[in-house]
mmCIF file of C-alpha atoms and ligand atoms in Angstrom:
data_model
loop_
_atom_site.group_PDB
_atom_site.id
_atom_site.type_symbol
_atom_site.label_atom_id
_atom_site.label_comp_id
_atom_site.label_asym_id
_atom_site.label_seq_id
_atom_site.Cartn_x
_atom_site.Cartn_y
_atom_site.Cartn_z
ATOM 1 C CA UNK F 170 0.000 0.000 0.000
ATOM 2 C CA UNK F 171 2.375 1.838 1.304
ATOM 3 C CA UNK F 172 6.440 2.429 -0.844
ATOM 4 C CA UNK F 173 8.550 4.731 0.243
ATOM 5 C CA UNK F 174 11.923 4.122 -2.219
ATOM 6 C CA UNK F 175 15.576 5.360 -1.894
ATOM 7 C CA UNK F 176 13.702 8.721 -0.150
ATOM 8 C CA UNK F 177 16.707 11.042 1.144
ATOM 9 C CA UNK F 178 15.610 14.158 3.057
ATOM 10 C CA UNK F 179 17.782 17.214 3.573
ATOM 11 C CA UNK F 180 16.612 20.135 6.100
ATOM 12 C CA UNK F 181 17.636 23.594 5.433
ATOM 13 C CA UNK F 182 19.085 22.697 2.093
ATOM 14 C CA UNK F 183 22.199 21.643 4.331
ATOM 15 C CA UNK F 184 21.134 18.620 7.002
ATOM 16 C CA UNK F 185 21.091 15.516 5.564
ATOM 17 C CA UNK F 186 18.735 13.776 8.040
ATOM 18 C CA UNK F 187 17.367 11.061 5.835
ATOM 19 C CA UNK F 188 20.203 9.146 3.364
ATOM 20 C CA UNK F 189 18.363 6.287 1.834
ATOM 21 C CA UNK F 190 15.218 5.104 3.475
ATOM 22 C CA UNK F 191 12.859 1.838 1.368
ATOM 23 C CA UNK F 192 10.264 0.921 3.149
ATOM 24 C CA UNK F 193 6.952 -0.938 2.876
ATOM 25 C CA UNK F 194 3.347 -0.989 4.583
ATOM 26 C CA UNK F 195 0.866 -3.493 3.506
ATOM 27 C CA UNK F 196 -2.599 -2.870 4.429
ATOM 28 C CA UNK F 197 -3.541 -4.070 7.903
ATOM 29 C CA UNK F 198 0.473 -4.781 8.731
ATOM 30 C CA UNK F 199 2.031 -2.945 11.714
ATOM 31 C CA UNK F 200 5.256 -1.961 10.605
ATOM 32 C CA UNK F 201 7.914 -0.653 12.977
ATOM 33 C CA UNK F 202 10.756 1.915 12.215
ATOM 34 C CA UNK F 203 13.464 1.227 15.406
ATOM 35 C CA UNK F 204 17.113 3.395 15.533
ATOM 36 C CA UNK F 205 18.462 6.000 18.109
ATOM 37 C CA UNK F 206 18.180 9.399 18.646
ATOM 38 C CA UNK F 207 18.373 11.244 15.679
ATOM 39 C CA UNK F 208 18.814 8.662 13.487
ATOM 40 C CA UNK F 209 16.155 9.838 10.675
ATOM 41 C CA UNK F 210 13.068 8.412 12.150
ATOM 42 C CA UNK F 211 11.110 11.329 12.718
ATOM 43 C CA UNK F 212 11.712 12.455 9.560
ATOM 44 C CA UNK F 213 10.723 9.776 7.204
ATOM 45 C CA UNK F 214 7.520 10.022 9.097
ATOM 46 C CA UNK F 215 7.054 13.677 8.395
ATOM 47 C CA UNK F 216 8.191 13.361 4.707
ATOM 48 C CA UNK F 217 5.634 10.840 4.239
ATOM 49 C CA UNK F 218 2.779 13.416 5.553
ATOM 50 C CA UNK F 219 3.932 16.250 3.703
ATOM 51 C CA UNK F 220 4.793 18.452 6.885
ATOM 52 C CA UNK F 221 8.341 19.390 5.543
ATOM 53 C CA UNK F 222 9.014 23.114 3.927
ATOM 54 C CA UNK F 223 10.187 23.326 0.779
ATOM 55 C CA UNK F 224 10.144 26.984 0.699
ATOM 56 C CA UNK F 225 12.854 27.034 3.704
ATOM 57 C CA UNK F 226 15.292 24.625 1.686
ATOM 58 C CA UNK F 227 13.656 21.211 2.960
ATOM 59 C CA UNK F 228 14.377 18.553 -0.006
ATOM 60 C CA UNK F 229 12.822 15.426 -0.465
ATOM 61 C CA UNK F 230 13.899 13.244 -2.929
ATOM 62 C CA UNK F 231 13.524 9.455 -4.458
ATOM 63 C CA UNK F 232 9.708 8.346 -4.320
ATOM 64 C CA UNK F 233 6.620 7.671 -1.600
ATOM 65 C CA UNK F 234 3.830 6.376 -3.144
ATOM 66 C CA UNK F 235 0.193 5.117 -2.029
ATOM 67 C CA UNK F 236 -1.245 2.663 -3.834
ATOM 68 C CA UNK F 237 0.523 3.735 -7.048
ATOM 69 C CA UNK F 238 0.066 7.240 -6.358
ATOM 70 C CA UNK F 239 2.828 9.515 -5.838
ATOM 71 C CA UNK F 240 2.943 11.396 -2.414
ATOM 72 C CA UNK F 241 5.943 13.740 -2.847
ATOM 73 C CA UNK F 242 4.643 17.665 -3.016
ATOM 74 C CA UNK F 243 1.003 17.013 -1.937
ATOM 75 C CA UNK F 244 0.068 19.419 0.947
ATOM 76 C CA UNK F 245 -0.589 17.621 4.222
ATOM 77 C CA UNK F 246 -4.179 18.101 3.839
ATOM 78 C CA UNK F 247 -4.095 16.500 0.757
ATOM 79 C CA UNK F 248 -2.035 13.246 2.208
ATOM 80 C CA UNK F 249 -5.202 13.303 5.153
ATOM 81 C CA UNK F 250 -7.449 13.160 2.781
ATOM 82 C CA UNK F 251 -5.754 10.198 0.684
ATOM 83 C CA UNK F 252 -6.333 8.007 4.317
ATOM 84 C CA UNK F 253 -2.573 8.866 5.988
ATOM 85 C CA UNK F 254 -2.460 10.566 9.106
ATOM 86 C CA UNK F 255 0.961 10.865 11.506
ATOM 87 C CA UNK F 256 0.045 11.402 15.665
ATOM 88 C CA UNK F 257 3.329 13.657 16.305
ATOM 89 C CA UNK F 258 5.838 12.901 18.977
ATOM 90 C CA UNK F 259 4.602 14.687 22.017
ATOM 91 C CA UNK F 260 0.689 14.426 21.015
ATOM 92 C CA UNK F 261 0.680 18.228 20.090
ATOM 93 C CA UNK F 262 -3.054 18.686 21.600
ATOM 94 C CA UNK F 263 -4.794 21.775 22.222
ATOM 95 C CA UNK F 264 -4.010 21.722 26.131
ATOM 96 C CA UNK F 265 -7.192 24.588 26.769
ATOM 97 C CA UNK F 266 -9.712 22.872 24.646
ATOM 98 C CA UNK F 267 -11.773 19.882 25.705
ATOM 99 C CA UNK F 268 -11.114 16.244 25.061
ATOM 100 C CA UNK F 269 -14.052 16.559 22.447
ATOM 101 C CA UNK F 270 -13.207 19.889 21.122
ATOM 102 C CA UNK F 271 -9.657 18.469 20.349
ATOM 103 C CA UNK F 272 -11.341 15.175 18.352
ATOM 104 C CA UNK F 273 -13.494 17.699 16.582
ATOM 105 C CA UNK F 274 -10.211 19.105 14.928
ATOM 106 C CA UNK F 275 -9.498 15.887 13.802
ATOM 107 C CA UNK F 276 -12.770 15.669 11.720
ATOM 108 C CA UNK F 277 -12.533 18.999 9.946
ATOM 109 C CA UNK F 278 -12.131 17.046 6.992
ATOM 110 C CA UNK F 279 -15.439 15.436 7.227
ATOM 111 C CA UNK F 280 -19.058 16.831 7.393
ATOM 112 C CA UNK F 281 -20.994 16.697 10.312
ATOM 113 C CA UNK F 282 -22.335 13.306 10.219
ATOM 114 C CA UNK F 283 -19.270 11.868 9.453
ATOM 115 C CA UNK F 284 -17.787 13.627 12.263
ATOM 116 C CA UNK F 285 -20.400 12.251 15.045
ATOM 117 C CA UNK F 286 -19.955 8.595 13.378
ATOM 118 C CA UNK F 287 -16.113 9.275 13.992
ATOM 119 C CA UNK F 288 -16.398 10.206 16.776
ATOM 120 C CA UNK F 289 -18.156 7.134 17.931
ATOM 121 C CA UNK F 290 -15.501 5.238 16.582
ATOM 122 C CA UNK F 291 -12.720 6.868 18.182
ATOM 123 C CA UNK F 292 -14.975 6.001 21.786
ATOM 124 C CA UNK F 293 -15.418 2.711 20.719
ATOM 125 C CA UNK F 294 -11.414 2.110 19.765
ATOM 126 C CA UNK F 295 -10.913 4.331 23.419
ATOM 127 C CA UNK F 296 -13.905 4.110 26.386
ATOM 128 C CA UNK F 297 -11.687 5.624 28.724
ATOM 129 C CA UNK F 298 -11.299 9.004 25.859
ATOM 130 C CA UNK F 299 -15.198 8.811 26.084
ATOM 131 C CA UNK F 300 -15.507 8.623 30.075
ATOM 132 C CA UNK F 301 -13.468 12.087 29.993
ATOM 133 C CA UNK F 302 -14.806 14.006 26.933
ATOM 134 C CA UNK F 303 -15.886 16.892 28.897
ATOM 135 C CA UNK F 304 -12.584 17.394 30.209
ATOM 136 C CA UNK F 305 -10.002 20.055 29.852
ATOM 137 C CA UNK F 306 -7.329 18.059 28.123
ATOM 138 C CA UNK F 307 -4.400 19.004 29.231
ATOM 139 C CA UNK F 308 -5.556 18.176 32.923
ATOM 140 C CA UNK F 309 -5.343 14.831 31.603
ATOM 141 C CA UNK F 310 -2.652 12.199 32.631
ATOM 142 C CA UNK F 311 -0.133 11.559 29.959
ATOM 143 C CA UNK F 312 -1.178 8.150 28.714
ATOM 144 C CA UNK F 313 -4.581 9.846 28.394
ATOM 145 C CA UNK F 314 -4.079 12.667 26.312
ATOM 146 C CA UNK F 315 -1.834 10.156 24.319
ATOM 147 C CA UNK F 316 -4.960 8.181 23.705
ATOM 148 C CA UNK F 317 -6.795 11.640 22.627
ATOM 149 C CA UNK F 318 -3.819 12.140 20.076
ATOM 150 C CA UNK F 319 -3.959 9.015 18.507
ATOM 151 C CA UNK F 320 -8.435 9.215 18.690
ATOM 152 C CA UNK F 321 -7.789 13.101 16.938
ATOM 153 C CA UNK F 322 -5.666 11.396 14.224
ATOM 154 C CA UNK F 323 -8.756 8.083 13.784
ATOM 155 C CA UNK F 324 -11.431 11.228 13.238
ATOM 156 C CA UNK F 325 -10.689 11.005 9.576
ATOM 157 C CA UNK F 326 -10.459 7.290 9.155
ATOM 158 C CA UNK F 327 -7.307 7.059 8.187
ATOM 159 C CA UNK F 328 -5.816 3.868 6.228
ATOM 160 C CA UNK F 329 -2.278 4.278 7.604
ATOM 161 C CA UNK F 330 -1.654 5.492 11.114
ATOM 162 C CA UNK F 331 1.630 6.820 11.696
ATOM 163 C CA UNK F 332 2.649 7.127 15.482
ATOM 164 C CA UNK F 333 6.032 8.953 16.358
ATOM 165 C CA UNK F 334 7.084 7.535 20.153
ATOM 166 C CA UNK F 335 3.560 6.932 21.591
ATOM 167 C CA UNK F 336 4.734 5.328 24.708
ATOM 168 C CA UNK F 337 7.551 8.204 25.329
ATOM 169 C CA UNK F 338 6.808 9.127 29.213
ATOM 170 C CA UNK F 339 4.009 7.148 30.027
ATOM 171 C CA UNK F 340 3.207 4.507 32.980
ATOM 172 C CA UNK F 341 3.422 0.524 32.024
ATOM 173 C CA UNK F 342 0.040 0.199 32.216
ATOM 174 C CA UNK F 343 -1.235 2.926 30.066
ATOM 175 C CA UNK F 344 1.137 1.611 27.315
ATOM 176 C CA UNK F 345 -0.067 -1.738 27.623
ATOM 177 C CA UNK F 346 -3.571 -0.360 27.257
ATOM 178 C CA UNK F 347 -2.695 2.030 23.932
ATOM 179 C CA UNK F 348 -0.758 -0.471 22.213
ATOM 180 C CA UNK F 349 -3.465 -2.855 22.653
ATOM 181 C CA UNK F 350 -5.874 -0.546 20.853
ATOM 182 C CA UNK F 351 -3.147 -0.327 18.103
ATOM 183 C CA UNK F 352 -3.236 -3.787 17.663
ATOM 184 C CA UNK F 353 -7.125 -4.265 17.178
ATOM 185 C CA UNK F 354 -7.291 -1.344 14.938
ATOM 186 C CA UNK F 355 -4.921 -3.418 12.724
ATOM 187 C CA UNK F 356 -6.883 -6.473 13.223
ATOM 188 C CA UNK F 357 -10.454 -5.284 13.701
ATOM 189 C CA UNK F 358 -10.417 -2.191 11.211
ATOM 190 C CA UNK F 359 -7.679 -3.108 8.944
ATOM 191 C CA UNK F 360 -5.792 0.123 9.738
ATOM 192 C CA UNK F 361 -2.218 -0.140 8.703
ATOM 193 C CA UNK F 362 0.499 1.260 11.200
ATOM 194 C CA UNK F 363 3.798 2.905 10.795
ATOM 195 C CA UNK F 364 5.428 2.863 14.174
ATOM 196 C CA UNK F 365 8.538 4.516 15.808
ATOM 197 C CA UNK F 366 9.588 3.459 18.921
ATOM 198 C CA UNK F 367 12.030 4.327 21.493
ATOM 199 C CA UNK F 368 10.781 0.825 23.254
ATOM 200 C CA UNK F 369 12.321 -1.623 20.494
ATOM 201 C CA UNK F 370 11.064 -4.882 22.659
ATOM 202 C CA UNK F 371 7.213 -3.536 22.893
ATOM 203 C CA UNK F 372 7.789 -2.276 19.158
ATOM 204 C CA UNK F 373 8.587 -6.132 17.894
ATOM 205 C CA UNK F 374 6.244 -7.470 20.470
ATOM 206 C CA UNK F 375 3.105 -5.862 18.097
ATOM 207 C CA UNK F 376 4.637 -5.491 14.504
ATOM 208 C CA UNK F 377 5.345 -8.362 12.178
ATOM 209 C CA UNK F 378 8.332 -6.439 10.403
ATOM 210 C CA UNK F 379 10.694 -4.009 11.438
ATOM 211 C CA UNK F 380 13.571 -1.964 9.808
ATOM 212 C CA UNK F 381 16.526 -0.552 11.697
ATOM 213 C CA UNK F 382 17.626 3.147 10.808
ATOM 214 C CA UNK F 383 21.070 4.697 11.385
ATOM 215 C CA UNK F 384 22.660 7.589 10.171
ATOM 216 C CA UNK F 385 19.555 8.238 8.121
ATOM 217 C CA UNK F 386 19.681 4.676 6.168
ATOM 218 C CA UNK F 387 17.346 1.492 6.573
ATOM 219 C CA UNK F 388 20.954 -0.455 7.713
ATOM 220 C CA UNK F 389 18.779 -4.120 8.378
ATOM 221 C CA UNK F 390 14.861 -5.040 7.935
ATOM 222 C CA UNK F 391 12.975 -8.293 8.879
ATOM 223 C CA UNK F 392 10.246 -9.940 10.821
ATOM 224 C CA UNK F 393 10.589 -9.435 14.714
ATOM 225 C CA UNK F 394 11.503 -13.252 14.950
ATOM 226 C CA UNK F 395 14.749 -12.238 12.651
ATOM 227 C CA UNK F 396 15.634 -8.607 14.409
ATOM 228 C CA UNK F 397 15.335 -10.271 17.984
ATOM 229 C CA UNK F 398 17.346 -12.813 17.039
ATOM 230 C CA UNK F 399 20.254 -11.095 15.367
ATOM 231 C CA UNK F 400 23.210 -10.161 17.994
ATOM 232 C CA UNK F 401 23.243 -6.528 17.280
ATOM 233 C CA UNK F 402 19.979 -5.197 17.254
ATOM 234 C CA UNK F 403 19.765 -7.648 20.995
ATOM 235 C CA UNK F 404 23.251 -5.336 21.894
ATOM 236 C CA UNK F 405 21.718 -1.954 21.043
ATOM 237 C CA UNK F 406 18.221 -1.983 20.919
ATOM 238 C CA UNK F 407 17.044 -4.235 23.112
ATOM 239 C CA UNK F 408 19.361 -4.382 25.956
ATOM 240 C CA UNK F 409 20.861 -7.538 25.928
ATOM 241 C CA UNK F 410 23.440 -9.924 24.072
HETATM 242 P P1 LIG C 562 14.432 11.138 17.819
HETATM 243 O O1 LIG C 562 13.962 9.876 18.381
HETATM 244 O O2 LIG C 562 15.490 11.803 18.680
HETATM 245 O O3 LIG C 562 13.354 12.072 17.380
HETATM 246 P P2 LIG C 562 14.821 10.430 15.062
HETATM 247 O O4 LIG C 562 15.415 9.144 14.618
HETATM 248 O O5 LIG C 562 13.363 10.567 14.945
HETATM 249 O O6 LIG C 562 15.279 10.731 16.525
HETATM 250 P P3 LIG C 562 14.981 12.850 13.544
HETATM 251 O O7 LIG C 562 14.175 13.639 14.531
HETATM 252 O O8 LIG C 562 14.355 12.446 12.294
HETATM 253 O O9 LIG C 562 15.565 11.569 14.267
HETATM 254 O O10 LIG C 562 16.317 13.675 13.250
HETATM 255 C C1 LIG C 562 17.278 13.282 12.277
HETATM 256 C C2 LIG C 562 18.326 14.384 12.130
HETATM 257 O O11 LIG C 562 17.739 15.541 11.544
HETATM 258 C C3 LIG C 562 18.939 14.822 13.438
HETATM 259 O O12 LIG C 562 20.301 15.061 13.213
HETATM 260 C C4 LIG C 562 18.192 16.109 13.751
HETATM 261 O O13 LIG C 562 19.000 16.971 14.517
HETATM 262 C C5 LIG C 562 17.906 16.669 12.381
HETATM 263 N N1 LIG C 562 16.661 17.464 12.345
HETATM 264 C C6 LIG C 562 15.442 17.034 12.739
HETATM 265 N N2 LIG C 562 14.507 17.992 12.542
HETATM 266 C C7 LIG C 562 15.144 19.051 11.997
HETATM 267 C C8 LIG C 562 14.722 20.357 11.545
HETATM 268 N N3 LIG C 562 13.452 20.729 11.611
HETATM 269 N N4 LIG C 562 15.668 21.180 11.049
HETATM 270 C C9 LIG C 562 16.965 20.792 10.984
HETATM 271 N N5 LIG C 562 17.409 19.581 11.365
HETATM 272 C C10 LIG C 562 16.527 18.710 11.884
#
């Protein structure tokens, strides 16, 4: 569904953050994108939903494409439209605004039916986002307003969920309780997901392939049997050898 082939990306016409990234995302697959601190993760996520800036020297270049379709220098509107939708690293809500007000931004895209059925969705996928809708969000706990983040981005129905470090910060048992969700919206909804994680062990635990980024390049890929297996990805990712 989902190619993204020999993409570099440069920042500032000078920062070459992304070398050579390939990458795949089959429909309903949870795909995870593992490396460390600054190794290029971030940004093949925002190249992918169109949030770079051209106009201040950002270059993309090789190919993304949905379902055929070329992705490169369609506005980020555009890319929610097409069914792709990327839940930033530190959730990015708006902290005065109610848990409700906040999913409502997520279905500007849709009319107002659509919206309400959305919404409805995104309480069904999260009861606990529905027990506080009323709420203030930024009063909410972390793991919370992570789950509001991720129910903003499922307002327009997205195909491909992209999540940048959902589990940064939060308590065991919140995580445990979002990444479940993830899972059934693969299973249950056929959503695709395009996951970076921090947590390379809970990563593999939910995806069945992963790819390991350094220095901006896809340096190994395989199915979480393979990458937990292989001695250095156990040395540096997951903790152990
Ligand atoms: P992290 O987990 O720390 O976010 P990452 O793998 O997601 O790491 P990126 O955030 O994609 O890494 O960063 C890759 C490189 O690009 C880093 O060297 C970073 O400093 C640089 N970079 C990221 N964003 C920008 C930006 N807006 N302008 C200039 N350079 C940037």
């Amino acid at each position: 569904m989902l190619n993204v082939n020999n993409v570099q990306i440069v920042y500032d016409n000078v920062i070459e953050a992304v070398r050579d990234a390939s990458l795949t995302v089959d429909e309903g697959q949870i795909v995870t994108l593992l490396g460390s601190n600054g190794a290029g993760k971030s940004t093949i996520l925002k190249g992918i939903s169109g949030v770079l800036y051209p106009e201040e020297g950002d270059i993309i270049g090789g190919t993304i494409t949905l379902d055929g379709e070329n992705m490169i220098g369609r506005k980020p509107d555009e890319i929610v439209r097409s069914g792709v939708v990327l839940v930033p690293e530190g959730r990015q809500l708006f902290e005065p605004l109610t848990v409700e007000e906040n999913l409502m931004m997520g279905g500007i895209t849709r009319n107002r039916s659509a919206a309400a059925e959305a919404l409805e969705y995104v309480f069904s996928v999260f009861p606990r986002v529905k027990e506080k809708r009323g709420m203030i969000a930024g009063y909410l706990s972390g793991g919370e307003q992570q789950m509001v983040a991720i129910g903003r981005a499922l307002m327009s129905r997205p195909r491909l969920l992209m999540l940048d470090e959902p589990s940064l910060g939060l308590a065991p048992q919140i995580i445990a309780e979002i990444f479940e969700a993830v899972t059934d919206l693969s299973k249950q909804s056929n959503v695709s997901v395009l996951l970076v994680e921090q947590n390379a062990e809970l990563a593999l635990s939910i995806a069945s392939y992963g790819y390991i980024i350094e220095n901006g390049r896809v340096v190994m890929d395989g199915t979480p049997a393979k990458l937990m297996n292989n001695e250095d990805v156990k040395e540096f990712y997951l903790g152990f050898s």
